[in-house]
Every structure is written in C-alpha cells, then in structure tokens.
Coordinates of C-alpha atoms and ligand atoms in Angstrom, one line a residue:
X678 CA 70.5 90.9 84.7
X679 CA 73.2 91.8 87.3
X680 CA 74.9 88.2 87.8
X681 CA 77.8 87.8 90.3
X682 CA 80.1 86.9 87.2
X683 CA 78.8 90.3 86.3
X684 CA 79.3 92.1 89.5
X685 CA 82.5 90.6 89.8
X686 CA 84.0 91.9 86.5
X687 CA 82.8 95.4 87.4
X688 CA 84.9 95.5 90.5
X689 CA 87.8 93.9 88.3
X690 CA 87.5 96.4 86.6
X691 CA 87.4 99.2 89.0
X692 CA 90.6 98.0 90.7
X693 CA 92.2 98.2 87.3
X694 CA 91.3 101.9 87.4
X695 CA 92.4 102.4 91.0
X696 CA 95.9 101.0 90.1
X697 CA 96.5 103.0 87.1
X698 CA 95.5 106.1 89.0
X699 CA 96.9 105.0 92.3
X700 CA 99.7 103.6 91.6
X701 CA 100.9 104.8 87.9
X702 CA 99.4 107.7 86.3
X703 CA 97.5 109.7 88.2
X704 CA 98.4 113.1 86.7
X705 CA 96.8 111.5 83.2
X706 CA 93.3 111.7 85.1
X707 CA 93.8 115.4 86.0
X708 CA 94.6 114.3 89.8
X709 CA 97.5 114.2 91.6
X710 CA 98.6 112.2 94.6
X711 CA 100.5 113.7 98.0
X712 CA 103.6 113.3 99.3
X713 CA 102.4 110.0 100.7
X714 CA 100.5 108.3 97.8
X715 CA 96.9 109.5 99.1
X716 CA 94.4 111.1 97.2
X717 CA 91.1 112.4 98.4
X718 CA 87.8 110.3 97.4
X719 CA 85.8 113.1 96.1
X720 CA 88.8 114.0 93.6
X721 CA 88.8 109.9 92.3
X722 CA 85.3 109.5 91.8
X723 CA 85.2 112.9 90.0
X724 CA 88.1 111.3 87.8
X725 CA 86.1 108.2 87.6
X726 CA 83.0 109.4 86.6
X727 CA 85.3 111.7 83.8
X728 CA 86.4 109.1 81.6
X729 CA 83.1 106.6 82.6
X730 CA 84.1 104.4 85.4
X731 CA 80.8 104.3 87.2
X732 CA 82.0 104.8 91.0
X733 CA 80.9 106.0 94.3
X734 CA 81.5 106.0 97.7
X735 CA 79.8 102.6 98.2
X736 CA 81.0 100.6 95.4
X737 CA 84.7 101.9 96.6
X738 CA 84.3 100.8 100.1
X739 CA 83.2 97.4 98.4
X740 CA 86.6 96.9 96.1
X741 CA 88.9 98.0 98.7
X742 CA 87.1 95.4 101.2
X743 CA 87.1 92.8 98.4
X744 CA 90.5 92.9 96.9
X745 CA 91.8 89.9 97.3
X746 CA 95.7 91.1 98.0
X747 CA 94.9 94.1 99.6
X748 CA 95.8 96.3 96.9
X749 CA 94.2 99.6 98.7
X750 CA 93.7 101.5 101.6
X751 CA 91.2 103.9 102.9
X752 CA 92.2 106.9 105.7
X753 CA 90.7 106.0 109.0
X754 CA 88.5 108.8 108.5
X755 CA 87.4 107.7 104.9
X756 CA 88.2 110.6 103.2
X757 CA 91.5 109.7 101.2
X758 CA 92.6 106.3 99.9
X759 CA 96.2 105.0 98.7
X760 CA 97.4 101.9 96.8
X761 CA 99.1 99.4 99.7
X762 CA 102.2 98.8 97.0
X763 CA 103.0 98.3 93.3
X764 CA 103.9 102.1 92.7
X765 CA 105.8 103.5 90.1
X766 CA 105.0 107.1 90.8
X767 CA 107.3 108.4 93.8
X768 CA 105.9 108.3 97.0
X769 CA 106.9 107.6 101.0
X770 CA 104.8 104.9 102.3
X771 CA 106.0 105.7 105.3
X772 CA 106.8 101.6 106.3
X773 CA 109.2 101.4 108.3
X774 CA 112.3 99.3 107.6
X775 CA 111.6 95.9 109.7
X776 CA 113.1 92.3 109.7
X777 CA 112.3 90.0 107.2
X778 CA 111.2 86.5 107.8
X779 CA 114.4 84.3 106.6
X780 CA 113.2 83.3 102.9
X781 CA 111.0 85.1 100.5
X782 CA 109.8 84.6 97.2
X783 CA 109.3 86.4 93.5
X784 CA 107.6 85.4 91.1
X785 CA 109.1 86.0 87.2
X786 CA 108.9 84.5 83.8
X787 CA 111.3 81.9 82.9
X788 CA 112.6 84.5 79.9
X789 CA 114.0 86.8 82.1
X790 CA 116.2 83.8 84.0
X791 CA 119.6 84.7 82.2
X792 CA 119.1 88.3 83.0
X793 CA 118.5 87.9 86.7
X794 CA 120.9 85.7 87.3
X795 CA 123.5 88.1 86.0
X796 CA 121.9 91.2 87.3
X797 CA 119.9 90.5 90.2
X798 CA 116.4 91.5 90.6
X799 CA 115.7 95.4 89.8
X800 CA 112.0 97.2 90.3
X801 CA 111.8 98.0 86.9
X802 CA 109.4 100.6 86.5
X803 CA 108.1 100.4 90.0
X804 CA 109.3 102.2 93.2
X805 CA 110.7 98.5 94.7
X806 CA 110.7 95.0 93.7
X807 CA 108.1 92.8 95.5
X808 CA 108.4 89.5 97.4
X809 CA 105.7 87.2 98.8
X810 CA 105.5 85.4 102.1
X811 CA 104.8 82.4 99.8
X812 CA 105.2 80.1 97.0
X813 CA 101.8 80.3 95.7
X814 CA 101.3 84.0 95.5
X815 CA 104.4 84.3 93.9
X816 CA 103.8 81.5 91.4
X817 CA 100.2 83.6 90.3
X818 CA 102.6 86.8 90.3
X819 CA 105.3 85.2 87.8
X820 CA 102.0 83.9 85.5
X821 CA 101.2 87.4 84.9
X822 CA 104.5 87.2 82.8
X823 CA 104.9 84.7 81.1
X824 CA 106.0 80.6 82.1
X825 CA 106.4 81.1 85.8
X826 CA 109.6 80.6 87.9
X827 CA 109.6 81.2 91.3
X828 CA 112.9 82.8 92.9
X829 CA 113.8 82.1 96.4
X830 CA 115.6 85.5 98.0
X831 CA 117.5 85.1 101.6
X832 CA 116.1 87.8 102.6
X833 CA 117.3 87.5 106.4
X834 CA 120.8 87.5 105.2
X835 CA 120.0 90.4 103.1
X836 CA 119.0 92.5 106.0
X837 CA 122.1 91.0 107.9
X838 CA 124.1 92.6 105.4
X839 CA 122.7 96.5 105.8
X840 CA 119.3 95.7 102.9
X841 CA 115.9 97.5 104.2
X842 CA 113.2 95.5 104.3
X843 CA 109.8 96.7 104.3
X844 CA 106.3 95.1 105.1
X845 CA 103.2 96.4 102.8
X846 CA 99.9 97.0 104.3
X847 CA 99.1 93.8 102.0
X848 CA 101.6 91.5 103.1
X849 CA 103.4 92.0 99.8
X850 CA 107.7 92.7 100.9
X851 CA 109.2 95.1 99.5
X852 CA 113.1 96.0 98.9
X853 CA 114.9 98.3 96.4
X854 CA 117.0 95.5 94.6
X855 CA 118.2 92.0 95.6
X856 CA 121.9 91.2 94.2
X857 CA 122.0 88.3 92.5
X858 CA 124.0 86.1 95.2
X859 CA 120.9 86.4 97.5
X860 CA 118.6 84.0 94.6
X861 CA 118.1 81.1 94.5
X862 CA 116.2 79.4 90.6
X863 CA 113.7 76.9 90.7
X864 CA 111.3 75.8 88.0
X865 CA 108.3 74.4 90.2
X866 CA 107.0 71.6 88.6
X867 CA 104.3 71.0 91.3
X868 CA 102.0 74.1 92.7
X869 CA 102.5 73.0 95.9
Ligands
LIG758 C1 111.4 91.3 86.3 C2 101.3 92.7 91.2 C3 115.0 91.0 83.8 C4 110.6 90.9 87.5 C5 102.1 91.5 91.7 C6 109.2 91.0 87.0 C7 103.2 92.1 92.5 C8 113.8 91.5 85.7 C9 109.3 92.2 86.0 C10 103.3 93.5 92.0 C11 115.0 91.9 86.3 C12 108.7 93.4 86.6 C13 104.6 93.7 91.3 C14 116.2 91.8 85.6 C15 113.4 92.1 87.7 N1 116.2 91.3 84.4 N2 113.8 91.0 84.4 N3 117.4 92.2 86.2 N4 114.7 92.3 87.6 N5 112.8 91.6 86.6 O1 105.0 93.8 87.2 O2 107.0 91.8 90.8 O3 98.1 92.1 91.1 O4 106.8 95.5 87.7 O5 110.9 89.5 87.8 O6 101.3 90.6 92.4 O7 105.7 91.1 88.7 O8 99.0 94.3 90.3 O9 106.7 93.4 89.0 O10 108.8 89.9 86.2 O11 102.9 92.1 93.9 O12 98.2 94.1 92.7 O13 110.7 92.4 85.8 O14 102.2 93.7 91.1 O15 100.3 93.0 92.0 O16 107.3 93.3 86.6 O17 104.7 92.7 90.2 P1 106.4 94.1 87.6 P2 106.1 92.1 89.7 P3 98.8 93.4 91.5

C-alpha cells in the first residue's frame, strides 16, 4: 500500500541521491556537472534509473518542490537542475558577494569545541562553511553531528573587515572560513 510514511521515505531517499550526485560525486554515476554545478535531467534520471533509483521527470519536480531547505534547483526552462549549496565538488554558483545580516549561526557538535575555538571554522570537505539565519536550523544542522552547539558568528563585522558573504538560493550563508575571533560558544539548553 503506498502510505504517506511511505511516499515520504521515497523522496528522502531521492534527495539523498540528488546530493551525492549533485553535490559530491557525480563523476562516480558516469555524469559530470558544468562549470556552474548544473547537470541536465535526461543525464540524472538515466544515472538514476542505472543504479535503481526509480525517478522521473514528475517525481523530480515533486522533491525539488518539497525539500524542506531548498536543497535544489531546476533551470527556468526545466531542462537542468543544480544543488542550491553543500558542495564539495568545485563549482561557481555564481552568488554574488552581498551583506550579511549582523549575526549568523552554525551548527556543530560539542566534540569539535576545542578545535574551533583554536582554529576557527573551516569547510572541511565542502566548497564553504554554512551559516543559518537562525538558531533552530542551526541547532537540527549541529544534531546531524553529534551533541549540538550552536556558534554565534558576527558576520557583519566579518564583511566589515574585507570577508565575502554569500546568500544560497536556500537561505543557507555561505563564507570560505570564519577566524576564530568572529565566534562566539553557547551550549543551548533550551530550543528556543
Ligand atoms: C566542523 C546540511 C573541527 C563543522 C546542513 C561541521 C548544512 C570543524 C563539520 C550543510 C572545524 C563539517 C553543511 C574545525 C568546521 N575543527 N571541526 N576547525 N571547522 N568544523 O557536514 O555545516 O541537510 O561538512 O562545525 O544543514 O554541518 O545536507 O558541514 O560540524 O547546511 O541539505 O566540521 O549540509 O544540509 O560538517 O553542513 P559538514 P555542516 P543538508
């Protein structure tokens, strides 16, 4: 029977494939992405259907519409679609560098405290490090890790001091590193 529970793990599922191939390792499904991070449809769903990830044209549409950050983008004409952010593959986004609002937020694990706080924050494997707009999204984000620990980053003084800033189709900020004298450390003992 095709529940919503159902339904609903399917698209997970699908968005799980979209990221790896969007955002990570395209070339390991026989495709690659352009300068720009794009890749046409026809060439995913023939990846998709490769290695058994039922997709087409519809259910695509649907996950892109669905995902609850934003995580993709179609081409206005429908024929190409790019991950919004998270890359670790090299690409231009083609965001341009813009002001930040005066505070943002990351999300981490409280193991990784001593190292930030000596280092700073660093992309790791990914293109830039990524900052919410708020508290909440970046408490689910430092979950994903481990005990969560939110980071406050000025980002306003950042940019003051010659740091790009740069707005994701999603929402989600991104920067190539934030010095540690720019962070703030709170545990959050309330989700509010
Ligand atoms: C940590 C997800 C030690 C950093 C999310 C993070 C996001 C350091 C981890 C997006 C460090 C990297 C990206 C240092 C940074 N020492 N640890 N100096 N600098 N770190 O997954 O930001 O759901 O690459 O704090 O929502 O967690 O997939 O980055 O814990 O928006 O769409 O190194 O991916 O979106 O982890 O996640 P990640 P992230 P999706």
């Amino acid at each position: 029977m095709r529940t919503r529970a159902n339904r609903d793990k399917n698209l997970v599922k699908i968005s799980k494939f979209l990221s790896l191939v969007l955002r990570h390792k395209p070339e390991h499904f026989g495709v690659s992405l352009d300068h720009n991070g794009w890749i046409n449809v026809d060439a995913l769903l023939a990846a998709a259907n490769r290695v058994g990830v039922t997709l087409n044209k519809v259910l695509l549409q649907r996950v892109v519409k669905e995902s609850d950050k934003q995580r993709f983008a179609l081409s206005d004409d429908g024929l190409r679609i790019r991950a919004n952010y998270g890359q670790s593959v090299a690409v231009d986004l083609g965001l341009e560098a813009v002001t930040p609002p005066e505070i943002l937020f990351h999300g981490t694990a409280t193991r990784f405290f001593e190292s930030i706080k000596k280092e700073g924050l660093s992309p790791a494997r990914r293109q830039y490090v990524h900052l919410s707009p708020d508290k909440h999204m970046a408490m689910s984000v430092g979950k994903r890790h481990g005990k969560p620990l939110v980071l406050t980053v000025e980002a306003l003084r950042m940019h003051e001091g010659g740091f790009k800033f740069f707005r994701s189709h999603s929402g989600i900020w991104l920067t190539e590193r934030v010095p540690a004298h720019f962070i703030s450390f709170f545990l959050p003992d309330r989700t509010d």
